[in-house]
Short mmCIF file of C-alpha atoms in Angstrom, two decimals:
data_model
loop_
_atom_site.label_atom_id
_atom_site.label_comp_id
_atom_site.label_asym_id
_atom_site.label_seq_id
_atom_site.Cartn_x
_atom_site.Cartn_y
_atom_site.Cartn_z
CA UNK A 1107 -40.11 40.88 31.47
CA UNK A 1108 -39.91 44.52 30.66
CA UNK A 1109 -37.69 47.40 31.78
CA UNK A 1110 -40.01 50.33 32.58
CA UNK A 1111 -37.25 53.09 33.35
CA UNK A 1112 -33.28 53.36 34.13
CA UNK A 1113 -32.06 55.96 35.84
CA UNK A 1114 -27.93 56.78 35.59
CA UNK A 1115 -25.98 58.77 37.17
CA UNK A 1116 -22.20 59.48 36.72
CA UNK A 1117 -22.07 55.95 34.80
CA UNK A 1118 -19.05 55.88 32.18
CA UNK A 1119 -19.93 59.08 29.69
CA UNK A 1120 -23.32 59.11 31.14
CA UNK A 1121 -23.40 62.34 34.10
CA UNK A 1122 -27.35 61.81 34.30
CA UNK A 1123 -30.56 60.33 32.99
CA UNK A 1124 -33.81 59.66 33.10
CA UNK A 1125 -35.26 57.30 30.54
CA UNK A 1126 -38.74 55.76 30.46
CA UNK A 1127 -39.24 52.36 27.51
CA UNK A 1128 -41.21 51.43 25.17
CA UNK A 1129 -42.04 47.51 26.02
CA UNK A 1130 -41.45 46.57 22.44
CA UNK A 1131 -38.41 48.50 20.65
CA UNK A 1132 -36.03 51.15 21.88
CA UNK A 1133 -33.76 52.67 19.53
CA UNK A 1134 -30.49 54.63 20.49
CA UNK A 1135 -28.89 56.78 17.09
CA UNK A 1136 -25.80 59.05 16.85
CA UNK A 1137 -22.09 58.83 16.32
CA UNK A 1138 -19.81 56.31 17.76
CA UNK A 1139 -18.43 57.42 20.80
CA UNK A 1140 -21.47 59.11 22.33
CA UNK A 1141 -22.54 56.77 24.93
CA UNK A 1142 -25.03 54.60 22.82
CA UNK A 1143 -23.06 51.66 24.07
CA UNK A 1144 -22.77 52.32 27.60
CA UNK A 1145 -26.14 53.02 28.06
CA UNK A 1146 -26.48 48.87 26.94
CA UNK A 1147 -23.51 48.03 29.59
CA UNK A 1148 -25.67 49.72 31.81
CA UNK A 1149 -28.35 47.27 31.33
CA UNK A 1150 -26.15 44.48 31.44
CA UNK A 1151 -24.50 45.67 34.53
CA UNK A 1152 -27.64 45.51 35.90
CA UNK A 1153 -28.54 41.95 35.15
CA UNK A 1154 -24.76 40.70 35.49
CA UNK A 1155 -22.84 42.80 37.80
CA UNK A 1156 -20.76 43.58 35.76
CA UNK A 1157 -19.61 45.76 32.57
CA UNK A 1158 -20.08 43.24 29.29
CA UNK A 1159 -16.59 44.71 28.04
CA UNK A 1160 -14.40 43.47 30.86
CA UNK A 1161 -13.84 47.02 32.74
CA UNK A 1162 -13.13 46.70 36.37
CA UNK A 1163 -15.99 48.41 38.44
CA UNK A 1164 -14.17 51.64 39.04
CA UNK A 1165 -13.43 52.41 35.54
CA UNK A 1166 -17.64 52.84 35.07
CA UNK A 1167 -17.18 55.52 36.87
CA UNK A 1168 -17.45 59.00 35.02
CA UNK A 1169 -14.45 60.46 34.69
CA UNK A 1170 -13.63 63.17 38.03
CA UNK A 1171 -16.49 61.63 39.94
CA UNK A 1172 -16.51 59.65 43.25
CA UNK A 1173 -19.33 57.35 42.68
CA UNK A 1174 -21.69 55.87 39.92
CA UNK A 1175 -25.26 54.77 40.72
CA UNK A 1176 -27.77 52.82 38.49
CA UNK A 1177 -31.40 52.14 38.47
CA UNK A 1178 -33.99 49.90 36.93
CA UNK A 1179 -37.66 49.67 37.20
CA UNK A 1180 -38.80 46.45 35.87
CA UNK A 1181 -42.04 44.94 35.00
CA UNK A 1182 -41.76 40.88 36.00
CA UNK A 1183 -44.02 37.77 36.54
CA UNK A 1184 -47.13 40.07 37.15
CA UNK A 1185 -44.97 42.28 39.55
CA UNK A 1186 -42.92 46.06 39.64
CA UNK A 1187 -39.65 45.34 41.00
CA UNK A 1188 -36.31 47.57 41.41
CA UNK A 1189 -32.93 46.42 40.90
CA UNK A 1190 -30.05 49.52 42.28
CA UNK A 1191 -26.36 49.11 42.22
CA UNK A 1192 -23.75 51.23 43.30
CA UNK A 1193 -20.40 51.40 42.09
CA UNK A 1194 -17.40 53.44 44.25
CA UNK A 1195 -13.92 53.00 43.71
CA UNK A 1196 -11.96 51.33 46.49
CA UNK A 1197 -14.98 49.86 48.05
CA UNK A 1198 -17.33 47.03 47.26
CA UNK A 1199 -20.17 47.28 44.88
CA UNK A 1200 -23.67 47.42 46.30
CA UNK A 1201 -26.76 45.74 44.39
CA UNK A 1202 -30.24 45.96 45.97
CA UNK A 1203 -33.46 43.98 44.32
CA UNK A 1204 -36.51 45.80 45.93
CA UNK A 1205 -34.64 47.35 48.77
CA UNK A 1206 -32.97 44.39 50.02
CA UNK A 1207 -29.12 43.92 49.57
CA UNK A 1208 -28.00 40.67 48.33
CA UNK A 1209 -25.75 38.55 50.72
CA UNK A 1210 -23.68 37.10 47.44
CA UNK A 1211 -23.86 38.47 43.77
CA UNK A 1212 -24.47 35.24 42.42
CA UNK A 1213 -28.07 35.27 43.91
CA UNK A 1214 -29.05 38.22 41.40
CA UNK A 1215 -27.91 36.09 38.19
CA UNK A 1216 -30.45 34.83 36.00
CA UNK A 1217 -33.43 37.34 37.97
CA UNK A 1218 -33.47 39.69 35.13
CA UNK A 1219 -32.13 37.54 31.97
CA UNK A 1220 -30.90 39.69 29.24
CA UNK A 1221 -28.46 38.69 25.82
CA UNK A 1222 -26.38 41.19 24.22
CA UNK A 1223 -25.52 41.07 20.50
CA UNK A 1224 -22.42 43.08 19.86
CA UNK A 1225 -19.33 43.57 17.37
CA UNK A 1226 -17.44 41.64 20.24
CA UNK A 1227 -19.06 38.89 19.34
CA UNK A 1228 -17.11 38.00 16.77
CA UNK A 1229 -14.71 36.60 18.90
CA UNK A 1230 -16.64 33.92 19.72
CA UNK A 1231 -15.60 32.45 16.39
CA UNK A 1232 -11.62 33.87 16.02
CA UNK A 1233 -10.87 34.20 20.08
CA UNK A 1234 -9.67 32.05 22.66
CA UNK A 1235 -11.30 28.74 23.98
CA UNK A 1236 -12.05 30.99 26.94
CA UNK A 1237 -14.51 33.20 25.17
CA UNK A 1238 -16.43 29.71 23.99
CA UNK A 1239 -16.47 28.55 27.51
CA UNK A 1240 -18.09 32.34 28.90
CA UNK A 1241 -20.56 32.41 25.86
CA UNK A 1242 -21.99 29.07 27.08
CA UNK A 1243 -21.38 29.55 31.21
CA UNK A 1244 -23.39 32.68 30.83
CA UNK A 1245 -26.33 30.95 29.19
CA UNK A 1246 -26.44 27.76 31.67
CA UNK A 1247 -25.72 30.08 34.68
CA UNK A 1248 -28.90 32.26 33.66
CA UNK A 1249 -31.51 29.31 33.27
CA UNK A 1250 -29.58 26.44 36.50
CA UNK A 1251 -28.72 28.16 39.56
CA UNK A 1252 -27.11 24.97 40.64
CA UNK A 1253 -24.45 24.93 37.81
CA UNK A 1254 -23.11 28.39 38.62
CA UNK A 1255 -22.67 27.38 42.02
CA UNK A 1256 -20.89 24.07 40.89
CA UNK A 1257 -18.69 26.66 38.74
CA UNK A 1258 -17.68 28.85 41.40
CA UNK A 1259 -16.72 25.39 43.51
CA UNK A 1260 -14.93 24.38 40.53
CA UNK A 1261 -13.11 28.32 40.58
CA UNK A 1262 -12.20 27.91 43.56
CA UNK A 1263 -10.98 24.35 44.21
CA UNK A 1264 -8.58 25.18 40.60
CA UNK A 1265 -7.17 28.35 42.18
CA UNK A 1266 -6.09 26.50 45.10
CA UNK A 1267 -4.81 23.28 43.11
CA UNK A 1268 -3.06 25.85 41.26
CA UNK A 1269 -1.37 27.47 44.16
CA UNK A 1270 -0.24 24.24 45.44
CA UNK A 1271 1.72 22.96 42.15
CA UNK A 1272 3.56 26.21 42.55
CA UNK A 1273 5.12 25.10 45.65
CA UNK A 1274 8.09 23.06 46.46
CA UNK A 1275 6.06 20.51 47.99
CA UNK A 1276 2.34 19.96 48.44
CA UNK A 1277 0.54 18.01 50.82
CA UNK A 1278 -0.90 14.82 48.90
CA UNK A 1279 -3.52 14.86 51.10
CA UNK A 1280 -4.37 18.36 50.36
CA UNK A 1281 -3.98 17.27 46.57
CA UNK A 1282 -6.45 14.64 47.30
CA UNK A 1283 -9.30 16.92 48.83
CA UNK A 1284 -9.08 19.48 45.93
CA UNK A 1285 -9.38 16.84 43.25
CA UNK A 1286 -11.99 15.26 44.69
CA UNK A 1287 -13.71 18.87 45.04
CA UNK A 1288 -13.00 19.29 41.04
CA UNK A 1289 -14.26 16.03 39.75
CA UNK A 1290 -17.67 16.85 41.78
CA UNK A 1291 -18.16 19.93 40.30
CA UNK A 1292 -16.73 19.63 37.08
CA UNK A 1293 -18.79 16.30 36.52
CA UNK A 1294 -21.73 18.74 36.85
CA UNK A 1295 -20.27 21.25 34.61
CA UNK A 1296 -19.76 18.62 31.65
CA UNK A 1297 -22.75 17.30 32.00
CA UNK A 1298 -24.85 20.67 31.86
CA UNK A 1299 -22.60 21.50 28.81
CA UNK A 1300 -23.08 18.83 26.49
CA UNK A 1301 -26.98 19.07 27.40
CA UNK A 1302 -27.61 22.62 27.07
CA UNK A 1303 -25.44 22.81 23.37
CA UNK A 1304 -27.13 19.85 22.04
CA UNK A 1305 -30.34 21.59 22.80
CA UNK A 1306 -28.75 25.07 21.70
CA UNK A 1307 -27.88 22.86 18.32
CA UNK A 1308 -31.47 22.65 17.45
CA UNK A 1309 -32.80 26.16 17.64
CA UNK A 1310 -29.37 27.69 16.20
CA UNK A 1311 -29.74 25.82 12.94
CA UNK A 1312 -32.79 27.52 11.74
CA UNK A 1313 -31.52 30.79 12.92
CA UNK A 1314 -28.10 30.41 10.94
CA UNK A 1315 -30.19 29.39 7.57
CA UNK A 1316 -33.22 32.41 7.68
CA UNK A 1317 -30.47 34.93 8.27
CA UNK A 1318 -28.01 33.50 5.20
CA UNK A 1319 -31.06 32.52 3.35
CA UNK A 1320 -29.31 29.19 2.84
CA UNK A 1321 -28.84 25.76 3.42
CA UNK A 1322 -25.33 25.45 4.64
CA UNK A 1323 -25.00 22.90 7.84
CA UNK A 1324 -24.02 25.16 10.49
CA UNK A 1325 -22.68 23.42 13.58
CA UNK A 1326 -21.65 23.49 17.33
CA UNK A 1327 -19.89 20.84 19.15
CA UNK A 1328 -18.55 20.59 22.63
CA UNK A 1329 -15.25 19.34 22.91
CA UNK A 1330 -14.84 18.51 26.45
CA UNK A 1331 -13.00 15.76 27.63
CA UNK A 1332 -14.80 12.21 29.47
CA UNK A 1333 -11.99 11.15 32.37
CA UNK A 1334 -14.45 7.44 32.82
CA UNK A 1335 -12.00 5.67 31.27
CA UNK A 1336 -9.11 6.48 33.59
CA UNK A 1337 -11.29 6.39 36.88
CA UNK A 1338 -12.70 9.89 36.36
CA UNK A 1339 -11.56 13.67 36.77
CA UNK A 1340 -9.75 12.78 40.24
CA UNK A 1341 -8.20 9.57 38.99
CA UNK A 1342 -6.66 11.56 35.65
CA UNK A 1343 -5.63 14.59 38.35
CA UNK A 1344 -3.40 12.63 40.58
CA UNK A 1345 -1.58 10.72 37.92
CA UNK A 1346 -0.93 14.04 36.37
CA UNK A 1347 0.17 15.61 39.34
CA UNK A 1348 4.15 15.90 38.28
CA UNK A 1349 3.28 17.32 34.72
CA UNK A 1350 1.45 19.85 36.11
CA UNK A 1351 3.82 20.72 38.50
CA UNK A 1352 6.42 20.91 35.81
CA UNK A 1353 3.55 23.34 33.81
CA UNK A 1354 2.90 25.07 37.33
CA UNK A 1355 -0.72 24.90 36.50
CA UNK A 1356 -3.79 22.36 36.24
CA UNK A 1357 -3.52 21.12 32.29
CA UNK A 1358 -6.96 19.40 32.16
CA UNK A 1359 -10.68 19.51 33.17
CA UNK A 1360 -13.35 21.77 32.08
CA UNK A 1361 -11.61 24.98 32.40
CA UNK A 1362 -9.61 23.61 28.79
CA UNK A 1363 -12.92 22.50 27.15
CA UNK A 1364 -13.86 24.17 23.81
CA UNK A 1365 -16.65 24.61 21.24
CA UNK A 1366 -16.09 23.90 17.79
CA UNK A 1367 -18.08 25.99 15.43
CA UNK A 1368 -18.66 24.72 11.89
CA UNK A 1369 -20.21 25.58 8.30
CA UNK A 1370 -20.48 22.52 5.83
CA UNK A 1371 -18.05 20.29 7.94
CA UNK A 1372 -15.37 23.41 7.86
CA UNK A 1373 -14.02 25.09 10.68
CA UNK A 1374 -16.39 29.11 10.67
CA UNK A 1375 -12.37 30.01 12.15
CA UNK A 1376 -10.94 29.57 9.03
CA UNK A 1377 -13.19 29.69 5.93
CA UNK A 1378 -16.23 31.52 6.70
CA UNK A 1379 -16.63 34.66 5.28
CA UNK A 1380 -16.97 37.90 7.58
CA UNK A 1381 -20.56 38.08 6.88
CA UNK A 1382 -20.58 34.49 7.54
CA UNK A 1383 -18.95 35.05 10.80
CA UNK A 1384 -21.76 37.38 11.60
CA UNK A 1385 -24.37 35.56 10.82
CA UNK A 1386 -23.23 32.41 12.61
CA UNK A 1387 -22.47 34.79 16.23
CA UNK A 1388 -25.87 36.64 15.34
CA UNK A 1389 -27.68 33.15 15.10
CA UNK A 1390 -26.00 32.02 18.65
CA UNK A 1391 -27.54 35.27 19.93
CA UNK A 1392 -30.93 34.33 18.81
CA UNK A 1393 -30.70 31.10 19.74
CA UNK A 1394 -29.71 31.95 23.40
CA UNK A 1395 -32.44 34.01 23.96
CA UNK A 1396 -34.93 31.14 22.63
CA UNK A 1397 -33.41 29.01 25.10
CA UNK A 1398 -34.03 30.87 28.54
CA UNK A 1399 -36.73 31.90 27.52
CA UNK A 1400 -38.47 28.00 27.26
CA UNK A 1401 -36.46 27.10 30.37
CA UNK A 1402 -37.45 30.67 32.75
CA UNK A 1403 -40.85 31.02 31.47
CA UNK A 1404 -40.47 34.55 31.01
CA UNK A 1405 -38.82 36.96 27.64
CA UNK A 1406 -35.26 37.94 28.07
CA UNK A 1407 -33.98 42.07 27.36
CA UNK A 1408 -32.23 41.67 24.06
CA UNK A 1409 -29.57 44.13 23.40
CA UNK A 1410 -28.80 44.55 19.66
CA UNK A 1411 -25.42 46.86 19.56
CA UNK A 1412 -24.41 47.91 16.06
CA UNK A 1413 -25.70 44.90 14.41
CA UNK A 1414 -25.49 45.67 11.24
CA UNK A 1415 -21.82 46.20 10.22
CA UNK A 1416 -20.03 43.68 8.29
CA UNK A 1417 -23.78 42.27 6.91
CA UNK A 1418 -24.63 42.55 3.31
CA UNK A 1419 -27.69 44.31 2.76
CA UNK A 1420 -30.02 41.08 2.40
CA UNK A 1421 -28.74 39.74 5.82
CA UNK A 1422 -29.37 42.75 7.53
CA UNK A 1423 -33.23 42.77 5.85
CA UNK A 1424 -33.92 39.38 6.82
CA UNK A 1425 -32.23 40.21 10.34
CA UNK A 1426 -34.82 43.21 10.59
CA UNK A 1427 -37.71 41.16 10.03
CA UNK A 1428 -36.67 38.68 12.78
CA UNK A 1429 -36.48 41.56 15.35
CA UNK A 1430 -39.24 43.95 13.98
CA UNK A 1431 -42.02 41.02 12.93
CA UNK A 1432 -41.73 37.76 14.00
CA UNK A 1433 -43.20 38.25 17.11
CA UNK A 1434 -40.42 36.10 19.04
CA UNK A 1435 -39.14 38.49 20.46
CA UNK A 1436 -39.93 40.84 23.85
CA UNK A 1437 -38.51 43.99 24.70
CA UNK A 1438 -35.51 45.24 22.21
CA UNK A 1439 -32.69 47.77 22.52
CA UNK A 1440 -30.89 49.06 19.38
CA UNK A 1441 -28.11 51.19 18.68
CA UNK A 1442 -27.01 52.43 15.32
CA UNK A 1443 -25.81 54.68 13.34
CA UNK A 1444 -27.95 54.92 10.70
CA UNK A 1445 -31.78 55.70 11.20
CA UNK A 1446 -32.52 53.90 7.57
CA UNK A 1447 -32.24 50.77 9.64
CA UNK A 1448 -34.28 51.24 12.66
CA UNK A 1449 -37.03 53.33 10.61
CA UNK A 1450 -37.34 49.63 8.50
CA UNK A 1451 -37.40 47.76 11.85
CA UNK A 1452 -40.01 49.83 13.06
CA UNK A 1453 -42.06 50.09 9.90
CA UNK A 1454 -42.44 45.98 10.56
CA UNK A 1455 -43.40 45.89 14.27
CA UNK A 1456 -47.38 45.06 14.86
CA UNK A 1457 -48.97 48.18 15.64
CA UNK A 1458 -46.22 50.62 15.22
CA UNK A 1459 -48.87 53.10 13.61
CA UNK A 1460 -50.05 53.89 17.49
CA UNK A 1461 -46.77 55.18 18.30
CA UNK A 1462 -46.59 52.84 21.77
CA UNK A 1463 -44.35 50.38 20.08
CA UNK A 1464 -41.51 52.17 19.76
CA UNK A 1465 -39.79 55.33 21.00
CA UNK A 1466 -36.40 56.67 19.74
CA UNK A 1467 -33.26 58.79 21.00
CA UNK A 1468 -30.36 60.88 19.85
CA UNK A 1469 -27.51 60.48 21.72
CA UNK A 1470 -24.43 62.73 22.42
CA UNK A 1471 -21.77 63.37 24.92
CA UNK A 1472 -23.72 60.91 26.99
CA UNK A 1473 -27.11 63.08 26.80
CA UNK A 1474 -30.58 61.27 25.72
CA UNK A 1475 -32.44 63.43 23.22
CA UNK A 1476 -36.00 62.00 22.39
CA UNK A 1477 -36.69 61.91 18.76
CA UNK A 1478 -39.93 62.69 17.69
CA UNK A 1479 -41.81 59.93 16.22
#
């Protein structure tokens, strides 16, 4: 899949552009703060629906304006298609694939696959179980239409439960119909989970060990919970029933699942290194975008946003020969800012000499300068 063109207008810094890609690397240079970044969230928005650093809708809005619009043109499966969205304050956002609105959001999810390495990762490793549980939902959710479904059930059926331990009384029968809904979905949900990080497992590995240059066992390891024993999910819900009216929220299922991350046997939390810690999220990265791309037939966008930092300089080489030369790889974004680093990863792409397989911007204030090549 390739992204031929985006077109912005009034998105975050971003008053308006126009900007047509290279289908092998795009690189974005200039000072932090100048809209490098949201140019990426634009892509993401445009795959996800949303802004990759948490912002509610409106706040993508430029500042003073009414309205933001965005625009994709993408190559895919042998086909031009157009993805548009529309973001206005106070009112619902609008995403169209080829013209046609979508009846629910969750139909556009996994269309136009994209992963997004970022500085944020590193709180995959140090942040909450929460952040763990995304990383992985967001993979599955790309590749199994049917588990993001079974996790908005799941949503859904917990908000209510939820709702109901908060009052004075709830109907047992009530109680009855929502667990039942949760031990459906969430059976699903586990299932899907321990499949997709065993298989995550195997390509990580190799990642994690050409980027350290090492041998160090680096590990992942789902940590969700198996209700068989007591009857299942439903069974363990309605015994718990007065605890979690005491809590005033649902204490188990998995929404409270984890993955443990490990180096040698030790927790990457507390004794890896922070180039460790980068290495480990940057391997993840790769490894995600290996998997949907065996399971959707087709090459993922991959977002690299200020990659570098907190790298030693031999990581970082053996990082840029991953991108610029092995091949694995389909249509990159970069920021940084320092050109050193994306002249290197561009001096190792296949037939960089022709000029096609790159192009390169300046960025500032949210303007798009092309940088001759």
């Amino acid at each position: 899949m390739i992204l031929r063109e985006l077109i912005l207008t009034n998105f975050k810094n971003i008053e308006s552009a126009r900007l047509e890609f290279s289908p092998k690397i795009n690189c974005f240079l200039g000072d932090n703060g100048m809209g490098k970044s949201n140019l990426l969230d634009a892509l993401y928005f445009l795959s996800f629906c949303k802004s990759f650093t948490g912002a509610q809708d409106g706040m993508l809005v430029r500042r003073g304006e009414s309205f933001a619009m965005l625009r994709g043109r993408y190559a895919r499966r042998g086909l031009d298609e157009e993805v548009a969205a529309a973001v206005q304050p106070g009112h619902r956002k609008s995403f169209k694939r080829s013209g046609k609105p979508y009846k629910r959001l969750a139909e556009h999810i996994g269309a136009f696959p994209l992963v997004l390495l970022s500085p944020a990762d590193m709180s995959l490793v140090g942040g909450e179980p929460a952040e763990r549980r995304r990383f992985i939902d967001q993979i599955i959710s790309q590749r199994d239409t049917p588990y993001l479904d079974a996790l908005l059930r799941y949503n859904h059926a917990l908000e209510q439960r939820n709702k109901l331990l908060k009052q004075e009384s709830g109907d047992n029968t009530l109680f009855d119909a929502l667990e039942a809904q949760l031990e459906i979905a969430a059976n699903y949900i586990s299932r899907q989970r321990k499949a997709n990080i065993a298989r995550l497992q195997e390509i990580f590995t190799p990642y994690y060990q050409a980027i350290a240059d090492c041998s160090e066992d680096a590990r992942l390891r789902y940590t969700g919970n198996d209700y068989s024993d007591e009857g299942g999910l439903a069974e363990h819900l309605r015994a718990m029933r007065q605890r979690d009216r005491l809590l005033r929220f649902t204490a188990s299922g998995p929404h409270r699942d984890d993955i443990e991350f490990s180096l040698d046997g030790m927790p990457v939390k507390r004794s890896a290194s922070q180039g460790q810690t980068k290495t480990f999220t940057s391997a993840l990265r790769f490894a995600q975008y290996e998997l949907l791309r065996e399971s959707l037939g087709l090459n993922p966008l991959l977002l690299l946003d200020d990659i570098f930092d907190k790298l030693d300089a031999g990581r970082v080489r053996r990082i840029m020969a991953l991108v610029g030369g092995s091949g694995t790889f389909g249509q990159i974004f970069i920021t940084d800012t320092n050109r050193k680093h994306l002249d290197e990863i561009v001096a190792d792409i296949p037939g960089s000499d022709d000029g096609g397989a790159y192009r390169l911007w300046h960025v500032e204030q949210g303007v798009f300068s092309t940088i001759e090549q």
